[in-house]
């Protein structure tokens, strides 16, 4: 991988996104999320997505020039109609609206509809934490998981994330999807001729399998069995059903119907921690919280106990100092589109 200075890489990404028809402002907001993803080491959800997002714009599944509207439905609650825009743009607008409401009322809840894949959630939690907001953010997704005990997919591998700011150090950021393993890991095992744990996926009949080929034709398994299934449904209720967007089988498949809008929904809940106590109060408590965990004796001395988000934020600092890692293929596409 090449390492490119953050400002230069962001400018390149903005130019590439503009080549697909996005306005400068929309391209900048989208690029910020994707560059942060690569800085955190989340490369499958970073600038590698520019090409696939662009292809969907050209096919009509994502609008070049959307009319995104915000409707305030309560003192601390809004709806955002994404008008089938590129997902990170809808995410950014929803995040800023939730921040504005939380500054005023202490909390801000935003339900976004008519959106598309909006990248990883960690960058949104990070941006919120930098402004002093704790966050819970989630999104629904296209179908990959069968209901507990079922043998047809009815729900998506919906991601959710929590963030808590730490004025004196790293924020807490937990960003996770709800399958035991991603399809990419299963494909990798098949390419290597390896088996997989039978807790990752089922075959087409809903039976656990260690054969990656059967798993790819079947369904992903949710974490924690029936508990993960229930949690995935809860995410879809908040992000999809309550937002007025698509949910469960109504969500369009990115891969099967790339020319159709996905109609995904997102949910943002932000809390202004400054209304709970002073900066010093929160710093002391967050440092004590992390210290209790760090002081835990490790079962493997070479792998000390860490707090969620620390690995990604270490990568972020390295990217600031040394440049953002980008694959040759992704960099070549950005440069080609920018020209």
Tab-separated table of C-alpha atoms in Angstrom:
chain	number	residue	atom	x	y	z
A	1	UNK	CA	0.000	0.000	0.000
A	2	UNK	CA	1.068	3.577	-0.685
A	3	UNK	CA	0.783	6.220	2.032
A	4	UNK	CA	-0.676	9.549	0.953
A	5	UNK	CA	-0.847	12.710	3.057
A	6	UNK	CA	-4.386	13.180	4.382
A	7	UNK	CA	-5.107	16.591	2.821
A	8	UNK	CA	-3.798	15.521	-0.573
A	9	UNK	CA	-5.735	12.256	-0.494
A	10	UNK	CA	-8.946	14.021	0.528
A	11	UNK	CA	-8.591	16.496	-2.352
A	12	UNK	CA	-8.057	13.586	-4.743
A	13	UNK	CA	-11.153	11.815	-3.407
A	14	UNK	CA	-13.234	14.993	-3.712
A	15	UNK	CA	-12.179	15.398	-7.353
A	16	UNK	CA	-12.980	11.744	-8.090
A	17	UNK	CA	-16.431	12.039	-6.528
A	18	UNK	CA	-17.114	15.261	-8.431
A	19	UNK	CA	-16.304	13.414	-11.658
A	20	UNK	CA	-19.379	11.265	-10.967
A	21	UNK	CA	-21.539	14.391	-10.724
A	22	UNK	CA	-21.477	15.288	-7.011
A	23	UNK	CA	-21.320	18.961	-6.072
A	24	UNK	CA	-18.122	20.161	-4.326
A	25	UNK	CA	-19.887	20.337	-0.945
A	26	UNK	CA	-21.447	16.877	-1.270
A	27	UNK	CA	-18.149	15.411	-2.456
A	28	UNK	CA	-16.275	16.942	0.496
A	29	UNK	CA	-18.707	15.582	3.084
A	30	UNK	CA	-18.617	12.124	1.490
A	31	UNK	CA	-14.822	12.092	1.205
A	32	UNK	CA	-14.376	12.977	4.877
A	33	UNK	CA	-16.108	9.769	5.989
A	34	UNK	CA	-14.303	7.540	3.491
A	35	UNK	CA	-10.852	8.979	4.263
A	36	UNK	CA	-11.450	8.558	7.999
A	37	UNK	CA	-12.396	4.930	7.329
A	38	UNK	CA	-9.034	4.315	5.659
A	39	UNK	CA	-7.221	6.168	8.455
A	40	UNK	CA	-8.870	3.785	10.938
A	41	UNK	CA	-7.761	0.819	8.817
A	42	UNK	CA	-11.320	-0.007	7.671
A	43	UNK	CA	-10.271	-0.279	4.026
A	44	UNK	CA	-13.254	-2.353	2.841
A	45	UNK	CA	-15.463	0.626	3.715
A	46	UNK	CA	-13.102	3.453	2.759
A	47	UNK	CA	-12.027	4.967	-0.542
A	48	UNK	CA	-12.326	1.560	-2.196
A	49	UNK	CA	-16.055	2.349	-2.196
A	50	UNK	CA	-15.681	5.357	-4.516
A	51	UNK	CA	-15.748	3.153	-7.606
A	52	UNK	CA	-18.787	1.126	-6.536
A	53	UNK	CA	-20.620	4.253	-5.377
A	54	UNK	CA	-19.779	5.872	-8.714
A	55	UNK	CA	-21.016	2.881	-10.693
A	56	UNK	CA	-24.338	3.029	-8.863
A	57	UNK	CA	-24.597	6.763	-9.618
A	58	UNK	CA	-24.087	6.011	-13.305
A	59	UNK	CA	-26.712	3.238	-13.193
A	60	UNK	CA	-29.232	5.481	-11.421
A	61	UNK	CA	-29.273	3.690	-8.057
A	62	UNK	CA	-27.796	6.797	-6.364
A	63	UNK	CA	-28.777	10.371	-7.271
A	64	UNK	CA	-26.078	12.816	-8.359
A	65	UNK	CA	-27.925	15.930	-7.196
A	66	UNK	CA	-30.399	14.934	-4.461
A	67	UNK	CA	-32.889	17.196	-2.727
A	68	UNK	CA	-32.162	16.198	0.890
A	69	UNK	CA	-34.770	17.555	3.296
A	70	UNK	CA	-34.846	17.880	7.081
A	71	UNK	CA	-38.156	17.859	8.943
A	72	UNK	CA	-38.096	18.749	12.641
A	73	UNK	CA	-40.831	16.688	14.280
A	74	UNK	CA	-40.098	17.544	17.899
A	75	UNK	CA	-37.858	19.575	20.186
A	76	UNK	CA	-35.070	17.020	19.881
A	77	UNK	CA	-36.185	14.825	16.981
A	78	UNK	CA	-35.986	15.113	13.199
A	79	UNK	CA	-36.509	13.126	10.041
A	80	UNK	CA	-34.061	13.363	7.147
A	81	UNK	CA	-35.235	12.406	3.653
A	82	UNK	CA	-32.065	11.441	1.799
A	83	UNK	CA	-33.729	11.407	-1.637
A	84	UNK	CA	-31.600	8.382	-2.617
A	85	UNK	CA	-28.348	10.313	-2.169
A	86	UNK	CA	-24.915	8.802	-1.706
A	87	UNK	CA	-24.957	7.306	1.801
A	88	UNK	CA	-22.099	9.151	3.546
A	89	UNK	CA	-23.683	12.473	2.568
A	90	UNK	CA	-26.989	11.482	4.194
A	91	UNK	CA	-25.003	10.299	7.204
A	92	UNK	CA	-23.136	13.583	7.544
A	93	UNK	CA	-26.280	15.701	7.265
A	94	UNK	CA	-28.060	13.490	9.803
A	95	UNK	CA	-25.106	13.652	12.190
A	96	UNK	CA	-24.924	17.461	12.043
A	97	UNK	CA	-28.671	17.744	12.597
A	98	UNK	CA	-28.462	15.464	15.642
A	99	UNK	CA	-25.566	17.571	16.995
A	100	UNK	CA	-27.561	20.769	16.565
A	101	UNK	CA	-30.533	19.319	18.428
A	102	UNK	CA	-28.377	17.862	21.214
A	103	UNK	CA	-26.686	21.226	21.806
A	104	UNK	CA	-30.119	22.754	22.298
A	105	UNK	CA	-32.025	20.025	24.120
A	106	UNK	CA	-29.289	17.792	25.545
A	107	UNK	CA	-30.238	14.922	23.230
A	108	UNK	CA	-30.851	14.689	19.501
A	109	UNK	CA	-32.543	11.867	17.606
A	110	UNK	CA	-32.539	11.728	13.811
A	111	UNK	CA	-34.280	9.136	11.638
A	112	UNK	CA	-32.893	9.083	8.074
A	113	UNK	CA	-34.675	7.425	5.160
A	114	UNK	CA	-34.144	6.935	1.415
A	115	UNK	CA	-30.383	6.517	1.818
A	116	UNK	CA	-27.726	4.093	0.606
A	117	UNK	CA	-24.658	2.390	2.081
A	118	UNK	CA	-23.122	5.085	4.313
A	119	UNK	CA	-19.698	3.610	5.063
A	120	UNK	CA	-18.550	2.409	8.477
A	121	UNK	CA	-20.103	4.004	11.557
A	122	UNK	CA	-16.864	4.595	13.486
A	123	UNK	CA	-16.085	7.892	11.662
A	124	UNK	CA	-19.473	9.334	12.650
A	125	UNK	CA	-18.949	8.343	16.300
A	126	UNK	CA	-15.458	9.853	16.182
A	127	UNK	CA	-16.683	13.161	14.757
A	128	UNK	CA	-19.435	13.260	17.396
A	129	UNK	CA	-16.979	12.505	20.207
A	130	UNK	CA	-14.662	15.302	19.066
A	131	UNK	CA	-17.565	17.684	19.657
A	132	UNK	CA	-18.387	16.257	23.087
A	133	UNK	CA	-21.290	13.992	22.118
A	134	UNK	CA	-21.909	10.404	23.150
A	135	UNK	CA	-23.596	8.504	20.347
A	136	UNK	CA	-25.602	5.479	19.322
A	137	UNK	CA	-25.818	5.110	15.535
A	138	UNK	CA	-27.145	2.247	13.427
A	139	UNK	CA	-28.250	1.370	9.906
A	140	UNK	CA	-30.156	-1.428	8.271
A	141	UNK	CA	-28.734	-3.363	5.318
A	142	UNK	CA	-29.638	-5.599	2.393
A	143	UNK	CA	-30.523	-9.244	2.997
A	144	UNK	CA	-27.828	-11.697	4.139
A	145	UNK	CA	-29.159	-13.280	7.357
A	146	UNK	CA	-32.007	-15.757	7.877
A	147	UNK	CA	-34.289	-15.384	10.900
A	148	UNK	CA	-33.411	-17.655	13.810
A	149	UNK	CA	-34.505	-21.141	12.743
A	150	UNK	CA	-35.310	-20.076	9.166
A	151	UNK	CA	-33.778	-20.993	5.817
A	152	UNK	CA	-34.394	-17.879	3.737
A	153	UNK	CA	-32.772	-14.485	4.273
A	154	UNK	CA	-35.156	-11.916	5.702
A	155	UNK	CA	-32.847	-9.360	7.348
A	156	UNK	CA	-29.526	-7.642	6.752
A	157	UNK	CA	-26.158	-7.667	8.473
A	158	UNK	CA	-27.072	-4.364	10.099
A	159	UNK	CA	-24.236	-2.388	11.759
A	160	UNK	CA	-24.464	-0.470	15.010
A	161	UNK	CA	-21.996	1.625	16.971
A	162	UNK	CA	-21.563	3.410	20.283
A	163	UNK	CA	-19.225	6.310	21.023
A	164	UNK	CA	-18.358	8.124	24.254
A	165	UNK	CA	-16.034	11.156	24.253
A	166	UNK	CA	-12.939	11.392	26.418
A	167	UNK	CA	-11.657	14.975	26.656
A	168	UNK	CA	-8.352	13.727	28.099
A	169	UNK	CA	-7.655	10.882	25.692
A	170	UNK	CA	-9.135	8.463	23.200
A	171	UNK	CA	-12.921	8.191	22.958
A	172	UNK	CA	-14.636	4.833	23.350
A	173	UNK	CA	-15.800	3.619	19.921
A	174	UNK	CA	-17.482	0.265	19.343
A	175	UNK	CA	-18.469	-0.338	15.712
A	176	UNK	CA	-19.796	-3.767	14.780
A	177	UNK	CA	-22.002	-5.628	12.342
A	178	UNK	CA	-24.228	-8.407	13.590
A	179	UNK	CA	-22.949	-11.460	11.722
A	180	UNK	CA	-20.337	-13.769	13.253
A	181	UNK	CA	-18.137	-13.325	10.175
A	182	UNK	CA	-18.255	-11.257	6.992
A	183	UNK	CA	-18.792	-12.860	3.590
A	184	UNK	CA	-15.331	-11.594	2.604
A	185	UNK	CA	-13.757	-13.931	5.168
A	186	UNK	CA	-15.750	-16.862	3.828
A	187	UNK	CA	-14.699	-16.075	0.249
A	188	UNK	CA	-11.085	-15.872	1.387
A	189	UNK	CA	-11.323	-19.311	2.994
A	190	UNK	CA	-12.808	-20.780	-0.196
A	191	UNK	CA	-10.017	-19.290	-2.310
A	192	UNK	CA	-7.437	-20.874	-0.002
A	193	UNK	CA	-9.229	-24.218	0.033
A	194	UNK	CA	-9.811	-23.968	3.784
A	195	UNK	CA	-12.827	-24.889	5.885
A	196	UNK	CA	-14.623	-22.417	8.134
A	197	UNK	CA	-16.088	-22.759	11.646
A	198	UNK	CA	-19.653	-24.044	11.410
A	199	UNK	CA	-20.751	-21.110	13.580
A	200	UNK	CA	-20.209	-18.614	10.738
A	201	UNK	CA	-22.948	-19.526	8.269
A	202	UNK	CA	-25.487	-22.087	7.107
A	203	UNK	CA	-26.071	-23.792	3.779
A	204	UNK	CA	-29.103	-23.069	1.608
A	205	UNK	CA	-31.221	-25.344	3.828
A	206	UNK	CA	-30.341	-23.403	6.984
A	207	UNK	CA	-27.970	-26.079	8.343
A	208	UNK	CA	-24.627	-24.998	9.875
A	209	UNK	CA	-21.748	-25.755	7.502
A	210	UNK	CA	-17.948	-25.693	7.511
A	211	UNK	CA	-17.836	-25.683	3.683
A	212	UNK	CA	-17.264	-22.081	2.491
A	213	UNK	CA	-18.872	-22.782	-0.918
A	214	UNK	CA	-22.068	-23.998	0.755
A	215	UNK	CA	-21.912	-21.048	3.138
A	216	UNK	CA	-21.718	-18.536	0.295
A	217	UNK	CA	-24.857	-20.003	-1.244
A	218	UNK	CA	-26.565	-19.975	2.159
A	219	UNK	CA	-26.885	-17.414	4.942
A	220	UNK	CA	-24.716	-15.669	7.497
A	221	UNK	CA	-25.312	-16.464	11.161
A	222	UNK	CA	-25.933	-13.660	13.641
A	223	UNK	CA	-23.699	-13.268	16.685
A	224	UNK	CA	-25.069	-14.887	19.815
A	225	UNK	CA	-27.663	-16.996	18.015
A	226	UNK	CA	-31.205	-15.874	18.802
A	227	UNK	CA	-29.872	-12.881	20.758
A	228	UNK	CA	-28.022	-11.502	17.729
A	229	UNK	CA	-31.092	-12.156	15.587
A	230	UNK	CA	-33.197	-10.099	17.993
A	231	UNK	CA	-30.613	-7.310	18.063
A	232	UNK	CA	-30.535	-7.170	14.246
A	233	UNK	CA	-34.316	-6.831	14.235
A	234	UNK	CA	-34.122	-4.001	16.785
A	235	UNK	CA	-31.681	-2.126	14.542
A	236	UNK	CA	-33.986	-2.544	11.555
A	237	UNK	CA	-36.961	-1.300	13.580
A	238	UNK	CA	-35.166	1.923	14.552
A	239	UNK	CA	-33.234	2.533	11.322
A	240	UNK	CA	-35.729	1.178	8.805
A	241	UNK	CA	-39.273	0.922	10.087
A	242	UNK	CA	-39.443	3.997	12.356
A	243	UNK	CA	-37.516	6.170	9.882
A	244	UNK	CA	-40.125	5.534	7.192
A	245	UNK	CA	-37.523	3.804	5.036
A	246	UNK	CA	-37.423	0.237	3.722
A	247	UNK	CA	-36.934	-2.665	6.118
A	248	UNK	CA	-36.309	-6.418	5.982
A	249	UNK	CA	-37.194	-7.790	2.516
A	250	UNK	CA	-38.227	-4.340	1.224
A	251	UNK	CA	-34.554	-3.242	1.118
A	252	UNK	CA	-33.137	-3.437	-2.423
A	253	UNK	CA	-29.983	-5.492	-2.969
A	254	UNK	CA	-26.930	-3.449	-4.034
A	255	UNK	CA	-25.471	-6.421	-5.948
A	256	UNK	CA	-28.691	-7.787	-7.486
A	257	UNK	CA	-30.339	-4.457	-8.350
A	258	UNK	CA	-27.541	-1.857	-8.622
A	259	UNK	CA	-29.712	0.488	-10.681
A	260	UNK	CA	-32.396	0.658	-7.980
A	261	UNK	CA	-32.111	2.848	-4.848
A	262	UNK	CA	-31.436	0.739	-1.752
A	263	UNK	CA	-33.839	2.813	0.385
A	264	UNK	CA	-31.750	2.171	3.496
A	265	UNK	CA	-32.498	3.874	6.798
A	266	UNK	CA	-30.215	5.147	9.556
A	267	UNK	CA	-30.758	6.194	13.161
A	268	UNK	CA	-28.629	8.729	15.086
A	269	UNK	CA	-28.988	9.349	18.824
A	270	UNK	CA	-26.586	11.914	20.299
A	271	UNK	CA	-26.172	13.046	23.927
A	272	UNK	CA	-24.402	16.275	24.870
A	273	UNK	CA	-22.134	15.072	27.686
A	274	UNK	CA	-21.352	18.673	28.694
A	275	UNK	CA	-24.834	18.921	30.138
A	276	UNK	CA	-24.055	15.970	32.419
A	277	UNK	CA	-20.871	17.372	33.942
A	278	UNK	CA	-17.696	19.362	33.373
A	279	UNK	CA	-14.872	18.406	31.031
A	280	UNK	CA	-12.742	17.561	34.056
A	281	UNK	CA	-15.487	15.332	35.483
A	282	UNK	CA	-15.787	13.327	32.290
A	283	UNK	CA	-12.028	13.106	31.765
A	284	UNK	CA	-11.469	11.712	35.252
A	285	UNK	CA	-14.216	9.116	34.906
A	286	UNK	CA	-13.203	8.016	31.398
A	287	UNK	CA	-9.554	7.652	32.409
A	288	UNK	CA	-10.548	5.622	35.464
A	289	UNK	CA	-12.843	3.478	33.298
A	290	UNK	CA	-10.056	2.702	30.800
A	291	UNK	CA	-7.518	2.220	33.587
A	292	UNK	CA	-9.583	-0.490	35.244
A	293	UNK	CA	-9.620	-2.413	31.970
A	294	UNK	CA	-5.962	-1.816	31.088
A	295	UNK	CA	-4.884	-3.008	34.529
A	296	UNK	CA	-6.570	-6.393	34.010
A	297	UNK	CA	-3.937	-9.178	34.022
A	298	UNK	CA	-3.701	-10.525	30.471
A	299	UNK	CA	-4.098	-14.236	29.785
A	300	UNK	CA	-1.493	-13.730	27.023
A	301	UNK	CA	1.259	-11.268	28.085
A	302	UNK	CA	1.817	-10.342	24.422
A	303	UNK	CA	-1.832	-9.293	24.056
A	304	UNK	CA	-2.779	-6.844	26.821
A	305	UNK	CA	-6.397	-5.914	27.452
A	306	UNK	CA	-7.527	-2.961	25.340
A	307	UNK	CA	-10.624	-0.764	25.073
A	308	UNK	CA	-12.705	-0.782	21.853
A	309	UNK	CA	-11.497	1.864	19.418
A	310	UNK	CA	-7.865	1.918	20.546
A	311	UNK	CA	-6.530	-0.057	17.586
A	312	UNK	CA	-8.350	2.149	15.081
A	313	UNK	CA	-7.230	5.367	16.776
A	314	UNK	CA	-3.605	4.167	16.854
A	315	UNK	CA	-3.889	3.629	13.099
A	316	UNK	CA	-5.435	7.091	12.775
A	317	UNK	CA	-2.462	8.722	14.509
A	318	UNK	CA	-0.036	6.767	12.340
A	319	UNK	CA	-1.933	7.904	9.230
A	320	UNK	CA	-1.680	11.531	10.381
A	321	UNK	CA	2.071	11.195	10.863
A	322	UNK	CA	3.004	8.960	7.934
A	323	UNK	CA	0.150	9.290	5.455
A	324	UNK	CA	-3.046	7.339	4.818
A	325	UNK	CA	-2.527	3.795	3.459
A	326	UNK	CA	-4.216	3.282	0.088
A	327	UNK	CA	-3.935	0.311	-2.264
A	328	UNK	CA	-2.449	0.845	-5.738
A	329	UNK	CA	-5.739	-0.153	-7.363
A	330	UNK	CA	-7.802	2.346	-5.348
A	331	UNK	CA	-5.257	5.115	-5.867
A	332	UNK	CA	-5.178	4.479	-9.616
A	333	UNK	CA	-8.976	4.744	-9.818
A	334	UNK	CA	-9.034	7.998	-7.844
A	335	UNK	CA	-6.309	9.493	-10.038
A	336	UNK	CA	-8.034	8.376	-13.225
A	337	UNK	CA	-11.368	9.892	-12.173
A	338	UNK	CA	-9.705	13.073	-10.900
A	339	UNK	CA	-8.123	13.596	-14.324
